[in-house]
PDB file of C-alpha atoms in Angstrom:
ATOM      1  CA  UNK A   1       0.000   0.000   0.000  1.00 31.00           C
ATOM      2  CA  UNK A   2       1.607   3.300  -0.579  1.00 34.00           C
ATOM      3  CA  UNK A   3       2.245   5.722   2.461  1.00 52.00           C
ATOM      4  CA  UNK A   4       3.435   8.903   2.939  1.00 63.00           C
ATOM      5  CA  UNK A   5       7.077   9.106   5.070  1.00 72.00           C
ATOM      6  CA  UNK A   6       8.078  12.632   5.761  1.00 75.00           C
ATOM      7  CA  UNK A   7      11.639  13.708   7.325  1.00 78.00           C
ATOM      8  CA  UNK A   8      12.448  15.074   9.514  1.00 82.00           C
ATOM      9  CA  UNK A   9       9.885  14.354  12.353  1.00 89.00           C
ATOM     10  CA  UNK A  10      10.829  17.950  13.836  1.00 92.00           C
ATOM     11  CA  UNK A  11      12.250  20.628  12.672  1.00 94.00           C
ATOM     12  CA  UNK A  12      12.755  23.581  14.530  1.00 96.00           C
ATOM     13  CA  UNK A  13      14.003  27.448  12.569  1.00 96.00           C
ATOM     14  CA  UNK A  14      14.008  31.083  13.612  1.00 97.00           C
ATOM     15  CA  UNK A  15      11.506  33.352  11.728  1.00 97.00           C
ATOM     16  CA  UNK A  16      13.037  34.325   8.102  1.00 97.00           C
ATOM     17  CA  UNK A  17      14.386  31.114   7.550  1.00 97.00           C
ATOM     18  CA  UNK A  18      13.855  28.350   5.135  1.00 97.00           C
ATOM     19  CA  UNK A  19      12.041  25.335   6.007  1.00 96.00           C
ATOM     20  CA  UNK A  20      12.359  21.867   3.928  1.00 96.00           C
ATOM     21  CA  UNK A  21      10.626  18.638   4.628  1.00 95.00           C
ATOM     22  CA  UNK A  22      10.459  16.051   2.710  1.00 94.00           C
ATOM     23  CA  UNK A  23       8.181  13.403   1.961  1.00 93.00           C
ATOM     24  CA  UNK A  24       8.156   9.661   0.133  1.00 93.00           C
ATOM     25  CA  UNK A  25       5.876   6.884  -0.946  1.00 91.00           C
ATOM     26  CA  UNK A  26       5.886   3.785  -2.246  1.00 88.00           C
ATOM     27  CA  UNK A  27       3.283   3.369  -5.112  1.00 83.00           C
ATOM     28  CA  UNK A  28       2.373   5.341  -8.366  1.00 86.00           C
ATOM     29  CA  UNK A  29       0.071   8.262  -7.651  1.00 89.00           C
ATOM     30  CA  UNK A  30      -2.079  10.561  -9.470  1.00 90.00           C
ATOM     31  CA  UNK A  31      -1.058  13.310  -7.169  1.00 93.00           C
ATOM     32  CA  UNK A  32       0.436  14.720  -4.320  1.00 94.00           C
ATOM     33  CA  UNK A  33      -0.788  17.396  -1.591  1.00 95.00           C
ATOM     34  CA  UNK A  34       0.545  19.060   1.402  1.00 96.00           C
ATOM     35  CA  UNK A  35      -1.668  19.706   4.490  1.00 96.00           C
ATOM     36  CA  UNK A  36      -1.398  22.000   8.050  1.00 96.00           C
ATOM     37  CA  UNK A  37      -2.253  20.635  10.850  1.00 92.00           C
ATOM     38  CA  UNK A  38      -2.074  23.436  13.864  1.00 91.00           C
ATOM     39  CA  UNK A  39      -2.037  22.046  17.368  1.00 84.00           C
ATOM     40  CA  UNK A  40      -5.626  20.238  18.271  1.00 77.00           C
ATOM     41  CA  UNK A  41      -7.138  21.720  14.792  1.00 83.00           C
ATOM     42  CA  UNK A  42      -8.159  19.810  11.433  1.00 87.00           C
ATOM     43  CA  UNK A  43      -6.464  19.513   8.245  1.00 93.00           C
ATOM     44  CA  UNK A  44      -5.954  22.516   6.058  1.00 95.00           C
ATOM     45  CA  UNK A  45      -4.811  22.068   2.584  1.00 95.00           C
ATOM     46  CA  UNK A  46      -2.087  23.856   1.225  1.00 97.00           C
ATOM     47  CA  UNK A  47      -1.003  22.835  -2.020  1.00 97.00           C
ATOM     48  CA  UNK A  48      -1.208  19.829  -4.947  1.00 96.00           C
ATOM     49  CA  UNK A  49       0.988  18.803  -7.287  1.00 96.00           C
ATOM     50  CA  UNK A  50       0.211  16.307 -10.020  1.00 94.00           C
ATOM     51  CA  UNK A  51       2.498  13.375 -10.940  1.00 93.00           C
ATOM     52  CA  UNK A  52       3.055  15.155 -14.417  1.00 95.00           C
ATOM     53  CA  UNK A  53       4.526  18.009 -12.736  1.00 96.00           C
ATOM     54  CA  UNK A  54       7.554  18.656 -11.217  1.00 97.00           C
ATOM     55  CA  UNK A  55       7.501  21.803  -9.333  1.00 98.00           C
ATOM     56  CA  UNK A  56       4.834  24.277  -8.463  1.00 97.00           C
ATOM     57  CA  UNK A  57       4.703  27.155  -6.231  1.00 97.00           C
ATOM     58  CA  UNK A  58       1.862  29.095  -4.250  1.00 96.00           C
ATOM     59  CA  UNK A  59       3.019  32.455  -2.500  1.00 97.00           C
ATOM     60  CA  UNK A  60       6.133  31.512   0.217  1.00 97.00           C
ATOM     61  CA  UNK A  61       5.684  27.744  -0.822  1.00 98.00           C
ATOM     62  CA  UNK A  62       7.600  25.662  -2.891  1.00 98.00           C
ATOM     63  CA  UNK A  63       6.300  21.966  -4.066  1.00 98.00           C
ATOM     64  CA  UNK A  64       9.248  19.520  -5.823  1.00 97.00           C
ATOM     65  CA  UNK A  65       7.667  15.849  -7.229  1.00 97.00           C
ATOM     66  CA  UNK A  66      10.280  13.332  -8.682  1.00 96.00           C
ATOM     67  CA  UNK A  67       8.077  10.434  -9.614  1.00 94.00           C
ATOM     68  CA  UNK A  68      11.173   8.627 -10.390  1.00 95.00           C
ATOM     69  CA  UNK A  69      12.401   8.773  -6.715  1.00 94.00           C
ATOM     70  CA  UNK A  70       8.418   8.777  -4.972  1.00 94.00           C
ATOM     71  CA  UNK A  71       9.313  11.640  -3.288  1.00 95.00           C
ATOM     72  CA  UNK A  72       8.408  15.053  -2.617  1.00 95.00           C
ATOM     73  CA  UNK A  73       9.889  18.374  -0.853  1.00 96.00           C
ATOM     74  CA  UNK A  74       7.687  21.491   0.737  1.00 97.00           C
ATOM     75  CA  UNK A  75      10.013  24.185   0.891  1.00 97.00           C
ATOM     76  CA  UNK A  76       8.683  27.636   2.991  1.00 98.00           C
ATOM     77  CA  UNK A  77      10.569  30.211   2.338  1.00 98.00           C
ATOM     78  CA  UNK A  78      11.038  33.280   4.595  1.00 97.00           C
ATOM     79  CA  UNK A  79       9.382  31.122   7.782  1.00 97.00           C
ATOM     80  CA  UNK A  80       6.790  33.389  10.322  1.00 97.00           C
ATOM     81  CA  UNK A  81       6.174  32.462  13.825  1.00 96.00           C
ATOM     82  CA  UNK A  82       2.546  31.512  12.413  1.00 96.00           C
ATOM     83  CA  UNK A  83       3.918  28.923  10.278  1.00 97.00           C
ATOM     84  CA  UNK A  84       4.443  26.600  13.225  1.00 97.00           C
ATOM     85  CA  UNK A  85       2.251  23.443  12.739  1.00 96.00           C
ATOM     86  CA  UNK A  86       2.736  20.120  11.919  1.00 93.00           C
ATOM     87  CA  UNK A  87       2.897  19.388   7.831  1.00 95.00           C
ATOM     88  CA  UNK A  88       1.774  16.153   6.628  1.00 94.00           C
ATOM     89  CA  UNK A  89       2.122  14.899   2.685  1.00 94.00           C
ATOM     90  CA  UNK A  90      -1.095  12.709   1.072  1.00 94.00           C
ATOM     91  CA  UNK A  91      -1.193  10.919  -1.704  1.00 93.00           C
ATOM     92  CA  UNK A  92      -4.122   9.906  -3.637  1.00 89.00           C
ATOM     93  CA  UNK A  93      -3.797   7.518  -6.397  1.00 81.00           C
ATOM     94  CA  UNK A  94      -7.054   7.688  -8.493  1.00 63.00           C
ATOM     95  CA  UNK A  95      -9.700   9.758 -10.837  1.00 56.00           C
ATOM     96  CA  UNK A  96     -12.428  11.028  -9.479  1.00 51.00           C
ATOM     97  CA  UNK A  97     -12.483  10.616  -6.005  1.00 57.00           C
ATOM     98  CA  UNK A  98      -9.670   9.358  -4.058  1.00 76.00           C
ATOM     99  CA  UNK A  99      -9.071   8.547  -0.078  1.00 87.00           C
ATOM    100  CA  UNK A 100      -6.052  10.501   1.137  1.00 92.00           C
ATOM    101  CA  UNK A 101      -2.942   8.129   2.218  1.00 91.00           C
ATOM    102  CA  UNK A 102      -1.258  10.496   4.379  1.00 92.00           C
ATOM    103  CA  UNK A 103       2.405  10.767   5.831  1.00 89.00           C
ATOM    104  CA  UNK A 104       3.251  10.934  10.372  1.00 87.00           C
ATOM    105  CA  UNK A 105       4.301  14.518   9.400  1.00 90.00           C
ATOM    106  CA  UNK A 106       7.204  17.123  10.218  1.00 93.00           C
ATOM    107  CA  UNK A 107       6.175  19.407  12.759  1.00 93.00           C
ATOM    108  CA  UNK A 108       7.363  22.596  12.386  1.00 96.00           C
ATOM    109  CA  UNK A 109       8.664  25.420  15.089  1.00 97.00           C
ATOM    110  CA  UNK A 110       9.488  28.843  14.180  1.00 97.00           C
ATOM    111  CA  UNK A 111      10.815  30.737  16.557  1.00 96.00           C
ATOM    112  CA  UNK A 112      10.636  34.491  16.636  1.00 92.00           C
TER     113      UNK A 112
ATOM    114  CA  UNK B   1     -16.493  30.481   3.679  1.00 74.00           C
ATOM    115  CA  UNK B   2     -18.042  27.570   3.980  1.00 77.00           C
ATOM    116  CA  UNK B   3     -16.468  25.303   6.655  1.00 91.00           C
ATOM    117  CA  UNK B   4     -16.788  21.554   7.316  1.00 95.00           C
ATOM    118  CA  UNK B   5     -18.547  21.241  11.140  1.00 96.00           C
ATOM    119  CA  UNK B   6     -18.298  18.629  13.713  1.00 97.00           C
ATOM    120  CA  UNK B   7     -19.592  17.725  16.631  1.00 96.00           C
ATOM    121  CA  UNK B   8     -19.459  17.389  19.550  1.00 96.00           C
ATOM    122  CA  UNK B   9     -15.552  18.622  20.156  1.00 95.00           C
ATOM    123  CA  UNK B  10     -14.710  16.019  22.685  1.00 96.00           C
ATOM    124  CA  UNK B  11     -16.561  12.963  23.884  1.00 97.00           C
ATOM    125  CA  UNK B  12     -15.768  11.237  27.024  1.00 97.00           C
ATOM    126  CA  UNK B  13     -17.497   7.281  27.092  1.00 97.00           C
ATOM    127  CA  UNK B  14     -17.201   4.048  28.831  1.00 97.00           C
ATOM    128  CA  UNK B  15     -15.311   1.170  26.916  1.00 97.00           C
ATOM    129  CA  UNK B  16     -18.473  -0.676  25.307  1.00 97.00           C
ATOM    130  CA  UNK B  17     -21.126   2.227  24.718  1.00 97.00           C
ATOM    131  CA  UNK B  18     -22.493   3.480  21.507  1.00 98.00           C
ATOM    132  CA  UNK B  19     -21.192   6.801  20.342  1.00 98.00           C
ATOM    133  CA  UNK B  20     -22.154   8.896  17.091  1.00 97.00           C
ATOM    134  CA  UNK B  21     -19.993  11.471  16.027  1.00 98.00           C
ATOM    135  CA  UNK B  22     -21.753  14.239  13.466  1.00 97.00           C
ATOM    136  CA  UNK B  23     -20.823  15.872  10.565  1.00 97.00           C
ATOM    137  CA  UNK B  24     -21.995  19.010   8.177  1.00 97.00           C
ATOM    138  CA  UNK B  25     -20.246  18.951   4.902  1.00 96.00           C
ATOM    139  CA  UNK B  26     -19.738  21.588   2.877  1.00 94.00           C
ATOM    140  CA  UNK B  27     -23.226  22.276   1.211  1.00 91.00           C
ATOM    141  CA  UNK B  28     -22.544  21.677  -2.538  1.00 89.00           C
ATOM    142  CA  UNK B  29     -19.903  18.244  -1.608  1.00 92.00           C
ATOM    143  CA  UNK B  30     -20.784  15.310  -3.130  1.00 91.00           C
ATOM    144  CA  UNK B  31     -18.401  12.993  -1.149  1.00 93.00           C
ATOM    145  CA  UNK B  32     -17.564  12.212   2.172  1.00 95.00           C
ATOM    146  CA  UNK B  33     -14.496  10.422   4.505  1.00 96.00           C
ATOM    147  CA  UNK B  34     -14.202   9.870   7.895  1.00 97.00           C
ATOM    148  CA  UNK B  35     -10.457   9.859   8.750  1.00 97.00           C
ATOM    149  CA  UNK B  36      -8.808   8.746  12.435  1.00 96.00           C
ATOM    150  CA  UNK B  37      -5.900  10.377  14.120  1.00 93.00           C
ATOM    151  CA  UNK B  38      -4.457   7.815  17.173  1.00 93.00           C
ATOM    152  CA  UNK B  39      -2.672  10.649  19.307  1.00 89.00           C
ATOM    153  CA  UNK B  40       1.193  10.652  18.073  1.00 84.00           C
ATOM    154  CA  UNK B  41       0.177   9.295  14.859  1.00 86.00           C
ATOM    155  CA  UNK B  42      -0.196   9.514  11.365  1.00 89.00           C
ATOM    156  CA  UNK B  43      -3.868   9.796  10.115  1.00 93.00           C
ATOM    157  CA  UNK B  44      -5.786   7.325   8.783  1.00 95.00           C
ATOM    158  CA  UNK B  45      -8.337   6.699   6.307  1.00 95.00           C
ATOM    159  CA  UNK B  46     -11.816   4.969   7.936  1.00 97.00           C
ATOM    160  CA  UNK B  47     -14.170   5.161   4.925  1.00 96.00           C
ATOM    161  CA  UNK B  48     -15.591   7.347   2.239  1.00 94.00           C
ATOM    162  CA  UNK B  49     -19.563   8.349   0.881  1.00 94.00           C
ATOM    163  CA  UNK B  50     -20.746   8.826  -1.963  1.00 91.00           C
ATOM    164  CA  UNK B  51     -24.433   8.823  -3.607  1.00 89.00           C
ATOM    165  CA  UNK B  52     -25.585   7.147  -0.327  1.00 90.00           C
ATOM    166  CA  UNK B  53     -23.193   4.597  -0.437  1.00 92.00           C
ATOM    167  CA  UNK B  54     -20.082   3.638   1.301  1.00 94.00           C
ATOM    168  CA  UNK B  55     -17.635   3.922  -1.668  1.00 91.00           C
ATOM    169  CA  UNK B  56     -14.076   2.615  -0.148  1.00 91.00           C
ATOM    170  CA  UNK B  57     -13.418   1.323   3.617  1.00 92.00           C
ATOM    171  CA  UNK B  58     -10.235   0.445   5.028  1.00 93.00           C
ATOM    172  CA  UNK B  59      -9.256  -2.380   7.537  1.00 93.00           C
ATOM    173  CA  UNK B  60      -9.534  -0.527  10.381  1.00 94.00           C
ATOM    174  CA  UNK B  61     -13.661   0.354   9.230  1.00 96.00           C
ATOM    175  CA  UNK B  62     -14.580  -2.914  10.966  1.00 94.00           C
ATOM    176  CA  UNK B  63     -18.475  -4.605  11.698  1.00 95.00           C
ATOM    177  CA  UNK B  64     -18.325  -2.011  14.721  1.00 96.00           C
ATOM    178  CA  UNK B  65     -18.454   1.365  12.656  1.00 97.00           C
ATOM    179  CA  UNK B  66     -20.898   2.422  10.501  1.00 97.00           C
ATOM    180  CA  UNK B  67     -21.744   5.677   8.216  1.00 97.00           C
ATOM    181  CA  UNK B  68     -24.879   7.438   7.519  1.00 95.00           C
ATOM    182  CA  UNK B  69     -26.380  10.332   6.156  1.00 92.00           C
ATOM    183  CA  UNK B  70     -29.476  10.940   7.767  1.00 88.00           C
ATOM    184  CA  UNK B  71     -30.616  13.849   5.584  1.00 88.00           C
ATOM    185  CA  UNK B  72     -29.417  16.397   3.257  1.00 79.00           C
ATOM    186  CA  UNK B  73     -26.763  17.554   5.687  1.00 88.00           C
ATOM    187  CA  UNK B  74     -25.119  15.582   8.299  1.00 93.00           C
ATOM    188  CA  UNK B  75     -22.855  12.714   8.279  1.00 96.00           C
ATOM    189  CA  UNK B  76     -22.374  10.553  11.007  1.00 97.00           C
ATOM    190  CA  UNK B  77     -19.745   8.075  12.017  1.00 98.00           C
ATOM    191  CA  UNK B  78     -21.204   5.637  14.438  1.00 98.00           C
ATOM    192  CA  UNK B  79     -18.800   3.094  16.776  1.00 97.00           C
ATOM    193  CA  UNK B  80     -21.140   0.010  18.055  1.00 96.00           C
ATOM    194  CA  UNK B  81     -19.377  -1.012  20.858  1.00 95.00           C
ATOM    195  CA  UNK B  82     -16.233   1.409  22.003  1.00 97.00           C
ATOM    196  CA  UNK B  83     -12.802  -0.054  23.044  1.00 96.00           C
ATOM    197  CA  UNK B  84     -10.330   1.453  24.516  1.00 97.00           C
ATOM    198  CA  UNK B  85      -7.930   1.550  21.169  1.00 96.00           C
ATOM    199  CA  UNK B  86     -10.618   3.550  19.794  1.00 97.00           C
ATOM    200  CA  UNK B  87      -9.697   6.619  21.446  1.00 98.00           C
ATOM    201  CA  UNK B  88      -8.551   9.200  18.860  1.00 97.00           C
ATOM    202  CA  UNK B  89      -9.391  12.453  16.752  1.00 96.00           C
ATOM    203  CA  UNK B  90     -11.720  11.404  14.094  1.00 97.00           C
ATOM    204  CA  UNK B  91     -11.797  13.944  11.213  1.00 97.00           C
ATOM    205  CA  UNK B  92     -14.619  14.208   8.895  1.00 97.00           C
ATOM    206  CA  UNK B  93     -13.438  15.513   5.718  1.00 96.00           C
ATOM    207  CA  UNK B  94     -15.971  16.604   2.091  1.00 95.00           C
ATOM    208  CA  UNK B  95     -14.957  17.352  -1.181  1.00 93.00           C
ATOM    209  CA  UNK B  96     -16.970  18.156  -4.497  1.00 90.00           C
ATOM    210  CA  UNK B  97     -16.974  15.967  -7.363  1.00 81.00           C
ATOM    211  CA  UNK B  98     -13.650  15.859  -9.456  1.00 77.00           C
ATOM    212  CA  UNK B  99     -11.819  17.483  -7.167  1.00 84.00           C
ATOM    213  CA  UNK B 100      -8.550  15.776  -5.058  1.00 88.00           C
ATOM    214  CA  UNK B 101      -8.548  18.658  -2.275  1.00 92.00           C
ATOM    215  CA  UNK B 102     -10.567  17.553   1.123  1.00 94.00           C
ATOM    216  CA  UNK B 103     -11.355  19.680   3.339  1.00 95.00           C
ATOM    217  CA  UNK B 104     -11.244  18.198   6.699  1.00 96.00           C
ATOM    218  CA  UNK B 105     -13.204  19.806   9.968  1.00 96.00           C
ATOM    219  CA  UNK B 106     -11.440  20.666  13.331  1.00 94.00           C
ATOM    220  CA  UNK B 107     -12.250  16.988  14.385  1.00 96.00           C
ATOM    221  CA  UNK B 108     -13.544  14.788  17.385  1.00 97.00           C
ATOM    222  CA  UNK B 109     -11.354  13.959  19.918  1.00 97.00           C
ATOM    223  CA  UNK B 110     -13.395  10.893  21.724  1.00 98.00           C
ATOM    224  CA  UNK B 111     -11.735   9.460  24.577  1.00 98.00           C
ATOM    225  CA  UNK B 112     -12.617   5.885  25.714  1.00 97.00           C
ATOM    226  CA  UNK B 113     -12.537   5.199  29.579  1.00 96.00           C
TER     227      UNK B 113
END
């Protein structure tokens, strides 16, 4: 079954900085999307990326895909205190609708 | 904006009662999940709804849950018989039709004495 493996498990930056985590799966997917999960609080999508693309970006984010390797990177540039949260990767790997296989997430401190 | 809501926040039971957690989906969704989160954990996929049908369960979406939509708004998740093991933030997510994105309420968190 495929599943989501981010790294690191904690990562922990002073506001300005750049924060990577990376993420890998095992089985062919028809995309990839990054959620926030804020202490105690749902899911909150962020960002997909299709397994045709390679790299997409939405304001301070930064999505890489190489299919070839299953894995992904979330890259946040210029880090805020508010960006503090745990960050999980999902895969789905159908049409139409598709259950969410997610990642155990990097979770994220920014310090100010 | 419209918001998945669940209900209640937090429920406290004993180890064998009945307990239904609720769900309103975004209005115009078409399909519906019911994800776990074991506290520490990654989260999990329990089972997803569509046209008034379960449309995908996992392992974990045993004889001892069930799903239904009552009428044209909620969504419930119902546990038979609680164990312990059961305790966790279940997440109710909605999405429209042809769309990958979910978008998951602020979850559950039922604890099992």
């Amino acid at each position: 079954s495929q599943q989501g493996e981010e790294d690191p498990q904690a990562l922990s930056i002073q506001e300005g900085e750049n924060a990577t985590m990376n993420c890998s799966y095992k089985t062919s997917i028809n995309n990839l999307q990054w959620y926030r999960q804020n202490s105690g609080r749902g899911l909150v999508h962020l960002i997909l990326i299709r397994s045709n693309e390679r790299e997409k970006h939405s304001g301070r984010l930064r999505v890489t895909l190489d299919t070839s390797k299953k894995s992904s990177s979330l890259l946040i540039t210029a880090s805020r205190a508010a960006d503090t949260a745990s960050y999980f990767c999902a895969t789905s790997r159908s049409t139409g609708y598709s259950t969410l296989t997610f990642g155990k997430g990097t979770m994220l401190l920014v310090s100010p | 904006e419209p918001e998945v809501t669940q209900t209640p926040s937090h429920q406290v039971t004993q180890m064998g009662q009945e307990v239904i957690l609720r769900c309103v989906p975004i209005s115009n969704h078409l399909y519906f999940y019911w994800y776990r989160q074991i506290l520490g954990q990654k989260v999990e996929f329990l089972v997803s709804f569509y046209n008034n049908e379960i449309s995908e369960k996992s392992e974990i979406f045993d004889d001892q849950f069930s799903v239904e939509r009552p009428d044209g708004s909620n969504f419930t998740l119902k546990i038979r018989s609680t164990k312990l093991e059961d305790s966790a933030m279940y997440f109710c997510a909605s999405s429209i039709e042809g769309d990958y994105i979910q978008y998951f309420g602020a979850g559950t968190r039922l604890s099992v004495l």
